[in-house]
Short mmCIF file of C-alpha atoms in Angstrom, two decimals:
data_model
loop_
_atom_site.label_atom_id
_atom_site.label_comp_id
_atom_site.label_asym_id
_atom_site.label_seq_id
_atom_site.Cartn_x
_atom_site.Cartn_y
_atom_site.Cartn_z
CA MET A 3 89.91 -59.01 -71.01
CA PHE A 4 86.37 -59.00 -69.63
CA SER A 5 83.28 -60.32 -71.35
CA SER A 6 80.78 -57.47 -71.49
CA LEU A 7 77.92 -59.93 -71.54
CA SER A 8 78.70 -61.19 -68.10
CA LEU A 9 79.46 -57.89 -66.46
CA LYS A 10 77.47 -55.05 -64.99
CA THR A 11 78.90 -52.05 -63.25
CA LEU A 12 75.68 -50.85 -61.72
CA VAL A 13 72.39 -52.40 -60.85
CA HIS A 14 69.39 -50.10 -61.06
CA VAL A 15 66.28 -50.69 -59.01
CA LYS A 16 63.05 -48.74 -59.18
CA ARG A 17 62.04 -48.26 -55.57
CA PRO A 18 63.63 -48.28 -52.15
CA ILE A 19 63.41 -51.68 -50.55
CA MET A 20 65.11 -50.83 -47.30
CA SER A 21 64.43 -48.61 -44.34
CA PRO A 22 66.25 -45.33 -43.88
CA ASN A 23 69.11 -45.67 -41.45
CA SER A 24 69.87 -42.57 -39.44
CA ARG A 25 73.39 -43.74 -38.67
CA LEU A 26 74.38 -43.06 -42.25
CA LYS A 27 74.37 -39.33 -42.79
CA GLU A 28 74.06 -37.49 -46.03
CA SER A 29 77.43 -37.06 -47.61
CA PRO A 30 78.75 -33.49 -47.80
CA THR A 31 80.30 -34.30 -51.16
CA PHE A 32 76.85 -34.61 -52.70
CA ASN A 33 75.32 -31.36 -51.53
CA ALA A 34 76.00 -29.36 -54.66
CA LYS A 35 74.18 -30.85 -57.62
CA SER A 36 72.47 -33.89 -56.23
CA THR A 37 71.55 -34.94 -52.74
CA TYR A 38 71.64 -38.57 -51.76
CA ARG A 39 70.07 -40.54 -48.99
CA PHE A 40 71.35 -43.83 -47.71
CA PHE A 41 69.40 -46.94 -46.97
CA GLN A 42 70.77 -49.98 -45.37
CA SER A 43 69.68 -53.55 -44.98
CA ARG A 44 71.56 -56.34 -43.33
CA THR A 45 73.35 -57.21 -46.49
CA ARG A 46 73.55 -54.17 -48.67
CA ILE A 47 73.72 -50.43 -48.76
CA VAL A 48 71.96 -48.23 -51.26
CA VAL A 49 72.93 -44.78 -52.37
CA ALA A 50 69.74 -43.06 -53.42
CA SER A 51 69.01 -39.67 -54.90
CA PHE A 52 65.96 -37.75 -53.69
CA ASN A 53 64.23 -38.18 -57.01
CA GLU A 54 64.02 -41.88 -56.20
CA VAL A 55 66.13 -42.98 -59.13
CA LEU A 56 68.17 -45.32 -57.09
CA ILE A 57 71.65 -46.42 -57.86
CA LEU A 58 72.52 -49.59 -56.04
CA HIS A 59 76.17 -49.92 -55.10
CA PRO A 60 75.89 -52.88 -52.79
CA SER A 61 79.54 -53.71 -53.16
CA PHE A 62 81.45 -50.54 -53.61
CA VAL A 63 79.89 -48.60 -50.78
CA GLY A 64 79.25 -51.80 -48.84
CA MET A 65 81.33 -54.56 -47.35
CA PRO A 66 83.76 -55.16 -50.24
CA GLY A 67 84.51 -51.46 -50.63
CA LEU A 68 85.11 -50.90 -46.94
CA THR A 69 87.21 -54.07 -46.80
CA ALA A 70 89.39 -52.92 -49.68
CA TYR A 71 89.72 -49.46 -48.17
CA VAL A 72 90.59 -50.64 -44.67
CA GLY A 73 92.98 -53.35 -45.84
CA PHE A 74 94.88 -51.14 -48.22
CA HIS A 75 94.71 -47.66 -46.73
CA GLU A 76 94.62 -48.44 -43.03
CA ILE A 77 96.38 -51.77 -42.53
CA CYS A 78 99.10 -51.25 -45.14
CA SER A 79 99.80 -47.50 -44.82
CA PRO A 80 100.75 -47.15 -48.50
CA LYS A 81 103.27 -44.63 -49.74
CA LYS A 82 103.14 -43.19 -53.24
CA GLY A 83 105.24 -45.16 -55.71
CA GLU A 84 105.21 -48.45 -53.83
CA LEU A 85 104.59 -51.78 -55.54
CA VAL A 86 101.39 -53.49 -54.49
CA PHE A 87 100.51 -57.06 -55.33
CA VAL A 88 96.88 -58.16 -55.13
CA SER A 89 95.87 -61.79 -55.32
CA ALA A 90 92.37 -62.71 -56.46
CA ALA A 91 92.54 -59.33 -58.18
CA SER A 92 89.28 -59.83 -60.05
CA SER A 93 87.31 -60.62 -56.92
CA ALA A 94 84.70 -58.49 -55.18
CA VAL A 95 87.32 -56.90 -52.97
CA GLY A 96 90.44 -57.36 -55.09
CA GLN A 97 89.19 -55.31 -58.03
CA LEU A 98 88.63 -52.33 -55.73
CA VAL A 99 92.02 -52.68 -54.08
CA GLY A 100 93.64 -52.51 -57.52
CA GLN A 101 91.82 -49.28 -58.32
CA PHE A 102 92.57 -47.75 -54.91
CA VAL A 103 96.24 -48.58 -55.46
CA LYS A 104 96.36 -46.70 -58.75
CA LEU A 105 94.38 -43.75 -57.39
CA MET A 106 96.93 -43.57 -54.54
CA GLY A 107 99.80 -43.33 -57.02
CA CYS A 108 101.21 -46.79 -56.37
CA TYR A 109 101.99 -49.51 -58.87
CA VAL A 110 99.70 -52.51 -58.88
CA VAL A 111 100.21 -56.04 -60.08
CA GLY A 112 97.22 -58.29 -59.84
CA SER A 113 96.96 -62.03 -60.01
CA ALA A 114 93.81 -63.91 -60.81
CA GLY A 115 95.56 -67.23 -61.21
CA SER A 116 97.86 -69.29 -59.07
CA ASN A 117 101.30 -68.12 -60.13
CA ILE A 118 103.16 -64.94 -59.44
CA ARG A 119 106.14 -63.70 -61.37
CA TYR A 120 109.47 -62.75 -59.89
CA PHE A 121 109.68 -59.23 -58.48
CA PRO A 122 113.32 -58.13 -58.51
CA GLU A 123 112.72 -55.02 -56.40
CA GLY A 124 110.31 -56.71 -54.05
CA ILE A 125 106.67 -56.25 -53.16
CA ASN A 126 106.02 -53.42 -50.71
CA ILE A 127 102.40 -54.33 -50.06
CA TYR A 128 100.58 -57.59 -50.53
CA PHE A 129 96.80 -57.67 -50.31
CA GLU A 130 96.25 -61.31 -49.43
CA ASN A 131 93.07 -62.98 -50.60
CA VAL A 132 94.29 -66.45 -51.51
CA GLY A 133 96.68 -68.01 -48.95
CA GLY A 134 98.51 -71.31 -49.32
CA LYS A 135 101.01 -71.61 -52.19
CA MET A 136 100.30 -68.04 -53.30
CA LEU A 137 101.29 -66.68 -49.90
CA ASP A 138 104.36 -68.89 -49.86
CA ALA A 139 105.47 -67.51 -53.23
CA VAL A 140 104.82 -63.91 -52.21
CA LEU A 141 106.81 -64.32 -48.98
CA LEU A 142 109.90 -64.98 -51.08
CA ASN A 143 109.30 -61.75 -52.99
CA MET A 144 108.54 -59.23 -50.28
CA ALA A 145 110.59 -56.04 -49.98
CA ILE A 146 112.13 -54.94 -46.71
CA HIS A 147 109.53 -53.41 -44.40
CA GLY A 148 106.72 -54.81 -46.54
CA ARG A 149 103.16 -55.04 -45.28
CA ILE A 150 100.66 -57.83 -45.85
CA ALA A 151 96.97 -57.26 -45.26
CA ALA A 152 95.51 -60.72 -44.75
CA CYS A 153 91.94 -60.34 -45.92
CA GLY A 154 91.11 -63.83 -47.11
CA MET A 155 92.64 -67.20 -47.93
CA ILE A 156 90.13 -68.58 -50.38
CA SER A 157 92.40 -71.37 -51.61
CA GLN A 158 92.25 -72.93 -48.15
CA TYR A 159 88.58 -72.80 -47.23
CA ASN A 160 87.53 -76.12 -48.70
CA LEU A 161 90.60 -78.19 -47.96
CA GLU A 162 90.37 -80.93 -45.37
CA GLU A 163 93.84 -79.95 -44.16
CA PRO A 164 95.19 -76.46 -44.87
CA GLU A 165 98.38 -76.30 -46.92
CA GLY A 166 101.52 -75.56 -44.96
CA VAL A 167 103.18 -72.20 -45.57
CA CYS A 168 106.92 -72.73 -45.51
CA ASN A 169 108.47 -69.33 -46.12
CA LEU A 170 107.38 -67.41 -43.03
CA PHE A 171 111.01 -66.84 -42.22
CA GLY A 172 110.71 -64.19 -44.91
CA LEU A 173 108.73 -62.12 -42.39
CA LEU A 174 111.80 -61.96 -40.16
CA VAL A 175 114.57 -61.32 -42.63
CA LYS A 176 112.57 -58.69 -44.51
CA CYS A 177 110.97 -57.20 -41.38
CA VAL A 178 107.52 -57.69 -42.84
CA ARG A 179 104.28 -57.03 -41.00
CA MET A 180 101.36 -59.35 -41.76
CA GLU A 181 98.02 -58.40 -40.29
CA GLY A 182 94.73 -60.21 -40.42
CA PHE A 183 91.56 -58.18 -40.29
CA VAL A 184 87.82 -58.52 -40.57
CA VAL A 185 85.83 -55.62 -41.85
CA SER A 186 83.36 -55.63 -38.96
CA ASP A 187 86.20 -54.42 -36.74
CA HIS A 188 86.41 -51.27 -38.80
CA PHE A 189 82.82 -50.13 -39.20
CA HIS A 190 83.74 -46.95 -37.33
CA MET A 191 85.77 -46.03 -40.40
CA TYR A 192 82.74 -46.14 -42.64
CA PRO A 193 82.12 -42.38 -42.77
CA LYS A 194 85.75 -41.73 -43.70
CA PHE A 195 85.64 -44.39 -46.38
CA LEU A 196 82.30 -43.21 -47.69
CA GLU A 197 83.53 -39.69 -48.19
CA LEU A 198 86.31 -40.99 -50.43
CA ALA A 199 84.08 -43.53 -52.15
CA LEU A 200 81.39 -41.01 -53.06
CA GLN A 201 84.00 -38.62 -54.38
CA TYR A 202 85.37 -41.40 -56.58
CA ILE A 203 81.85 -42.26 -57.80
CA LYS A 204 81.12 -38.61 -58.54
CA GLU A 205 84.32 -38.26 -60.53
CA GLY A 206 83.76 -41.52 -62.37
CA LYS A 207 87.05 -42.93 -61.15
CA ILE A 208 85.81 -46.30 -59.97
CA VAL A 209 84.43 -49.12 -62.04
CA TYR A 210 82.80 -51.99 -60.25
CA ILE A 211 82.43 -55.27 -62.05
CA GLU A 212 79.96 -58.01 -61.30
CA ASP A 213 80.01 -61.47 -62.76
CA ILE A 214 76.32 -62.24 -63.03
CA ILE A 215 74.72 -65.62 -63.41
CA GLU A 216 70.99 -65.77 -64.03
CA GLY A 217 68.71 -68.08 -62.11
CA LEU A 218 68.76 -69.74 -58.73
CA GLU A 219 69.26 -73.08 -60.46
CA ASN A 220 72.73 -71.89 -61.44
CA ALA A 221 73.74 -70.91 -57.89
CA PRO A 222 75.75 -74.10 -57.27
CA SER A 223 77.85 -73.57 -60.37
CA ALA A 224 78.31 -69.91 -59.38
CA LEU A 225 79.65 -71.07 -56.04
CA ILE A 226 82.04 -73.45 -57.74
CA ARG A 227 83.22 -70.63 -60.03
CA LEU A 228 84.03 -68.59 -56.92
CA PHE A 229 86.14 -71.28 -55.31
CA THR A 230 87.93 -72.21 -58.52
CA GLY A 231 88.79 -68.62 -59.34
CA GLN A 232 86.75 -68.47 -62.55
CA ASN A 233 84.68 -65.42 -61.64
CA VAL A 234 85.72 -62.08 -63.09
CA GLY A 235 84.24 -59.51 -60.75
CA LYS A 236 81.94 -60.06 -57.81
CA GLN A 237 80.05 -63.30 -58.29
CA VAL A 238 76.34 -62.55 -58.27
CA VAL A 239 73.35 -64.82 -58.82
CA VAL A 240 70.26 -63.02 -60.09
CA VAL A 241 67.23 -64.72 -58.61
CA ALA A 242 64.57 -62.35 -59.94
CA HIS A 243 64.43 -59.08 -61.89
CA GLU A 244 62.27 -56.29 -60.50
CA MET B 1 114.73 -75.28 -11.95
CA PHE B 2 118.19 -74.01 -12.88
CA SER B 3 121.49 -75.62 -12.00
CA SER B 4 123.55 -73.02 -10.17
CA LEU B 5 126.73 -74.66 -11.37
CA SER B 6 125.96 -73.87 -14.97
CA LEU B 7 124.68 -70.34 -14.49
CA LYS B 8 126.24 -66.95 -14.03
CA THR B 9 124.32 -63.74 -13.83
CA LEU B 10 127.27 -61.44 -14.23
CA VAL B 11 130.77 -61.76 -15.52
CA HIS B 12 133.37 -59.59 -13.81
CA VAL B 13 136.52 -58.52 -15.56
CA LYS B 14 139.40 -56.56 -14.13
CA ARG B 15 140.23 -54.02 -16.79
CA PRO B 16 138.61 -52.38 -19.78
CA ILE B 17 139.30 -54.27 -22.94
CA MET B 18 137.43 -52.00 -25.31
CA SER B 19 137.73 -48.45 -26.48
CA PRO B 20 135.39 -45.73 -25.22
CA ASN B 21 132.58 -45.11 -27.65
CA SER B 22 131.34 -41.55 -27.76
CA ARG B 23 128.03 -42.57 -29.31
CA LEU B 24 126.95 -44.07 -26.04
CA LYS B 25 126.38 -41.29 -23.57
CA GLU B 26 126.42 -41.51 -19.81
CA SER B 27 123.04 -42.43 -18.53
CA PRO B 28 121.20 -39.76 -16.55
CA THR B 29 119.86 -42.48 -14.29
CA PHE B 30 123.35 -43.09 -12.94
CA ASN B 31 124.35 -39.55 -12.09
CA ALA B 32 123.41 -39.67 -8.42
CA LYS B 33 125.49 -42.22 -6.59
CA SER B 34 127.64 -43.79 -9.26
CA THR B 35 128.68 -42.66 -12.68
CA TYR B 36 129.11 -45.16 -15.45
CA ARG B 37 130.93 -45.11 -18.73
CA PHE B 38 130.16 -47.33 -21.68
CA PHE B 39 132.57 -49.21 -23.82
CA GLN B 40 131.70 -51.05 -26.93
CA SER B 41 133.35 -53.62 -29.10
CA ARG B 42 131.92 -55.29 -32.14
CA THR B 43 130.30 -57.96 -30.11
CA ARG B 44 129.64 -56.67 -26.63
CA ILE B 45 128.90 -53.63 -24.54
CA VAL B 46 130.35 -52.92 -21.13
CA VAL B 47 128.84 -50.83 -18.39
CA ALA B 48 131.75 -49.55 -16.36
CA SER B 49 131.96 -47.49 -13.21
CA PHE B 50 134.67 -44.86 -12.96
CA ASN B 51 136.51 -46.78 -10.28
CA GLU B 52 137.26 -49.40 -12.92
CA VAL B 53 135.32 -52.18 -11.21
CA LEU B 54 133.67 -53.28 -14.35
CA ILE B 55 130.41 -55.12 -14.63
CA LEU B 56 130.07 -56.80 -17.95
CA HIS B 57 126.54 -57.02 -19.27
CA PRO B 58 127.22 -58.10 -22.81
CA SER B 59 123.75 -59.49 -23.25
CA PHE B 60 121.38 -57.39 -21.24
CA VAL B 61 122.56 -54.01 -22.45
CA GLY B 62 123.60 -55.48 -25.79
CA MET B 63 121.87 -57.19 -28.66
CA PRO B 64 119.66 -59.63 -26.71
CA GLY B 65 118.41 -56.90 -24.38
CA LEU B 66 117.61 -54.48 -27.17
CA THR B 67 115.97 -57.29 -29.14
CA ALA B 68 113.74 -58.25 -26.22
CA TYR B 69 112.87 -54.62 -25.56
CA VAL B 70 112.06 -53.76 -29.18
CA GLY B 71 110.11 -56.96 -29.82
CA PHE B 72 108.01 -56.72 -26.71
CA HIS B 73 107.64 -53.02 -25.99
CA GLU B 74 107.71 -51.58 -29.50
CA ILE B 75 106.41 -54.28 -31.84
CA CYS B 76 103.74 -55.67 -29.52
CA SER B 77 102.52 -52.51 -27.71
CA PRO B 78 101.66 -54.41 -24.52
CA LYS B 79 98.88 -53.37 -22.21
CA LYS B 80 98.93 -54.12 -18.50
CA GLY B 81 97.23 -57.38 -17.63
CA GLU B 82 97.65 -59.05 -21.02
CA LEU B 83 98.78 -62.64 -21.41
CA VAL B 84 102.15 -63.03 -23.09
CA PHE B 85 103.54 -66.31 -24.34
CA VAL B 86 107.28 -66.60 -24.95
CA SER B 87 108.79 -69.55 -26.76
CA ALA B 88 112.43 -70.46 -26.15
CA ALA B 89 111.85 -68.67 -22.87
CA SER B 90 115.22 -69.67 -21.44
CA SER B 91 117.15 -68.32 -24.39
CA ALA B 92 119.38 -65.25 -24.50
CA VAL B 93 116.48 -63.06 -25.60
CA GLY B 94 113.54 -65.05 -24.24
CA GLN B 95 114.58 -64.83 -20.58
CA LEU B 96 114.64 -61.03 -20.82
CA VAL B 97 111.29 -60.87 -22.56
CA GLY B 98 109.78 -62.85 -19.70
CA GLN B 99 111.14 -60.39 -17.14
CA PHE B 100 110.08 -57.35 -19.15
CA VAL B 101 106.59 -58.84 -19.33
CA LYS B 102 106.34 -59.14 -15.55
CA LEU B 103 107.81 -55.68 -14.95
CA MET B 104 105.18 -54.33 -17.34
CA GLY B 105 102.38 -55.87 -15.28
CA CYS B 106 101.46 -58.56 -17.80
CA TYR B 107 101.16 -62.29 -17.27
CA VAL B 108 103.86 -64.44 -18.83
CA VAL B 109 103.89 -68.07 -19.83
CA GLY B 110 107.16 -69.36 -21.14
CA SER B 111 107.93 -72.50 -23.06
CA ALA B 112 111.34 -74.05 -23.32
CA GLY B 113 110.07 -77.23 -24.92
CA SER B 114 108.00 -78.03 -27.94
CA ASN B 115 104.48 -78.14 -26.55
CA ILE B 116 102.17 -75.40 -25.43
CA ARG B 117 99.15 -75.86 -23.27
CA TYR B 118 95.65 -74.71 -24.12
CA PHE B 119 94.91 -71.09 -23.32
CA PRO B 120 91.16 -70.70 -22.86
CA GLU B 121 91.24 -66.90 -22.85
CA GLY B 122 93.77 -66.65 -25.62
CA ILE B 123 97.26 -65.27 -25.97
CA ASN B 124 97.43 -61.50 -26.39
CA ILE B 125 101.10 -61.37 -27.29
CA TYR B 126 103.37 -64.08 -28.62
CA PHE B 127 107.10 -63.49 -28.68
CA GLU B 128 108.13 -65.91 -31.41
CA ASN B 129 111.56 -67.50 -31.22
CA VAL B 130 110.86 -71.01 -32.46
CA GLY B 131 108.62 -71.20 -35.55
CA GLY B 132 107.28 -74.39 -37.15
CA LYS B 133 104.96 -76.54 -35.05
CA MET B 134 105.20 -74.14 -32.11
CA LEU B 135 103.91 -71.27 -34.21
CA ASP B 136 101.18 -73.49 -35.61
CA ALA B 137 100.01 -74.36 -32.11
CA VAL B 138 100.11 -70.76 -30.93
CA LEU B 139 98.08 -69.58 -33.92
CA LEU B 140 95.20 -71.72 -32.67
CA ASN B 141 95.41 -70.04 -29.26
CA MET B 142 95.71 -66.37 -30.09
CA ALA B 143 93.25 -63.88 -28.65
CA ILE B 144 91.42 -61.37 -30.81
CA HIS B 145 93.69 -58.46 -31.76
CA GLY B 146 96.75 -60.42 -30.66
CA ARG B 147 100.26 -59.42 -31.68
CA ILE B 148 103.13 -61.67 -32.65
CA ALA B 149 106.68 -60.36 -32.66
CA ALA B 150 108.59 -62.72 -34.93
CA CYS B 151 112.12 -62.58 -33.60
CA GLY B 152 113.46 -66.00 -34.52
CA MET B 153 112.45 -69.42 -35.77
CA ILE B 154 115.23 -71.57 -34.40
CA SER B 155 113.42 -74.85 -35.01
CA GLN B 156 113.66 -74.19 -38.74
CA TYR B 157 117.22 -73.07 -39.28
CA ASN B 158 118.78 -76.45 -39.85
CA LEU B 159 116.01 -78.15 -41.76
CA GLU B 160 116.51 -78.93 -45.42
CA GLU B 161 112.89 -77.92 -46.03
CA PRO B 162 111.09 -75.64 -43.58
CA GLU B 163 108.00 -77.11 -41.92
CA GLY B 164 104.71 -75.83 -43.25
CA VAL B 165 102.62 -73.65 -40.96
CA CYS B 166 98.99 -74.57 -41.46
CA ASN B 167 97.01 -72.32 -39.14
CA LEU B 168 97.69 -68.89 -40.60
CA PHE B 169 93.99 -68.48 -41.11
CA GLY B 170 94.05 -67.75 -37.37
CA LEU B 171 95.60 -64.38 -38.23
CA LEU B 172 92.44 -63.45 -40.12
CA VAL B 173 89.74 -64.67 -37.83
CA LYS B 174 91.43 -63.28 -34.73
CA CYS B 175 92.66 -60.09 -36.43
CA VAL B 176 96.20 -60.84 -35.36
CA ARG B 177 99.23 -58.81 -36.39
CA MET B 178 102.48 -60.73 -36.93
CA GLU B 179 105.59 -58.69 -37.47
CA GLY B 180 109.11 -59.80 -38.21
CA PHE B 181 111.96 -57.63 -37.05
CA VAL B 182 115.73 -57.55 -36.85
CA VAL B 183 117.35 -55.61 -34.06
CA SER B 184 119.67 -53.69 -36.38
CA ASP B 185 116.63 -51.84 -37.68
CA HIS B 186 116.04 -50.44 -34.22
CA PHE B 187 119.46 -49.24 -33.08
CA HIS B 188 118.04 -45.73 -32.92
CA MET B 189 116.03 -46.95 -29.95
CA TYR B 190 119.13 -47.88 -28.00
CA PRO B 191 119.23 -44.78 -25.75
CA LYS B 192 115.57 -45.25 -24.81
CA PHE B 193 116.14 -48.92 -24.05
CA LEU B 194 119.33 -48.22 -22.13
CA GLU B 195 117.64 -45.76 -19.84
CA LEU B 196 115.15 -48.45 -18.84
CA ALA B 197 117.79 -51.19 -18.70
CA LEU B 198 120.10 -49.26 -16.41
CA GLN B 199 117.24 -48.39 -14.13
CA TYR B 200 116.37 -52.08 -13.90
CA ILE B 201 120.00 -52.98 -13.19
CA LYS B 202 120.24 -50.29 -10.51
CA GLU B 203 117.08 -51.55 -8.83
CA GLY B 204 118.18 -55.17 -9.07
CA LYS B 205 115.09 -56.10 -11.05
CA ILE B 206 116.73 -58.06 -13.83
CA VAL B 207 118.56 -61.35 -13.59
CA TYR B 208 120.50 -62.51 -16.59
CA ILE B 209 121.37 -66.13 -16.90
CA GLU B 210 124.18 -67.63 -18.93
CA ASP B 211 124.68 -71.30 -19.64
CA ILE B 212 128.44 -71.57 -19.66
CA ILE B 213 130.51 -74.35 -21.14
CA GLU B 214 134.23 -74.31 -20.51
CA GLY B 215 136.74 -74.83 -23.28
CA LEU B 216 136.81 -74.30 -27.00
CA GLU B 217 136.86 -78.06 -27.48
CA ASN B 218 133.27 -78.11 -26.18
CA ALA B 219 132.01 -75.47 -28.59
CA PRO B 220 130.47 -77.99 -31.01
CA SER B 221 128.40 -79.58 -28.25
CA ALA B 222 127.39 -76.09 -27.05
CA LEU B 223 126.14 -75.35 -30.54
CA ILE B 224 124.17 -78.57 -30.57
CA ARG B 225 122.67 -77.70 -27.19
CA LEU B 226 121.50 -74.40 -28.66
CA PHE B 227 119.72 -75.98 -31.58
CA THR B 228 118.20 -78.78 -29.53
CA GLY B 229 116.88 -76.40 -26.88
CA GLN B 230 118.98 -77.81 -24.04
CA ASN B 231 120.57 -74.54 -22.99
CA VAL B 232 119.12 -72.74 -19.98
CA GLY B 233 120.17 -69.13 -20.44
CA LYS B 234 122.41 -67.63 -23.07
CA GLN B 235 124.75 -70.31 -24.37
CA VAL B 236 128.32 -69.17 -23.76
CA VAL B 237 131.60 -70.94 -24.44
CA VAL B 238 134.44 -69.75 -22.21
CA VAL B 239 137.62 -69.90 -24.23
CA ALA B 240 139.98 -68.38 -21.63
CA HIS B 241 139.72 -66.78 -18.19
CA GLU B 242 141.41 -63.47 -17.62
#
């Protein structure tokens, strides 16, 4: 499904480029065999071992990871065995939601296109990244007492006029809760998330995929790929190699 | 504002017309000076004193009352001092929501038309009865961490195609929760609601308004009034007087 040429699961860097941040404590899950320190910049978080072989997880233990965790685990209160639908499932956040869903013991269906299939038993949880027609289609397929975490609506960002969503009556008849959130509201949950995230990393249960384009000159096309849904994994532009 | 000719706050009947229902217990709030029994039919609930002077509250202690209570108190978790906007504020449910809001110590703005004004500090709670363009306008005016109880969307029921709602992105940027509900999901809350409702009745804190049209031959026009927002209070058609 994925082209290995365009994907990287980890980015290795040789030296710390950020200042230690005392707000991020050492994780208790890493005390046994290896001890990690955390460094934080404005845009990314680094998990670093003491021997200075750094493993950069800017996405998984950063904004996309926390977003996926909060949206799925906190906003949607999943129960084992539920059906979860994730739109933009190959995106920076969506790919993590899909993995969290499976690790929770739920069933996941992901969409990286514009159509969804018919769900005869209904969708218990919808992790909303797309909006517009996708949301309209999902609203017709929600199960009773379903939950929608509204994380993004990428199909709408560049429209002059947003598309109208016509099936909101589905919220009433199915008693569905739809909740918008921004990750900055939930930074207090970071330690709780990080404990789970580091355990998953340690056990090798999470794969994080980046869709890498080389060269600043290709940044515009990378941006277009993002908004046309062509990226598979977090869209990254490599400006320079260390 | 209201025409007294078209309004009744209570309907008195001379004798019980329903069977006692053991599921509805006597309220502890009425043990001191007067003791009440409850009777229930499929469509209405009667609060009756033992001396058989019956006070019929089919709406307030029935479906509309429980709906208003659940939507406002349970779905929206109001905090004192918040701003609450109620659409279809003169409807069977809406008029009770407005009174609950004030009794809770919140500020209420009701709309019985199709326009809302601009709310510079944002709406904390929206009790949604109308849908369509009204919802679209409210979404632009929600406060951060606002809550929307989606109770009805009466503007949409008779359209061949529902209107599109374009401002759902407001849910994300304002971290708003929108939750649909049907009252039948919350019947287990009836005793809790009734305790409050009877206390309010006893203290004379609730007024319930009915918009009464006489004669079955006028039922079609009453129905049209309902769907064109002309009714002030619960729309009732009196078929026969006892």
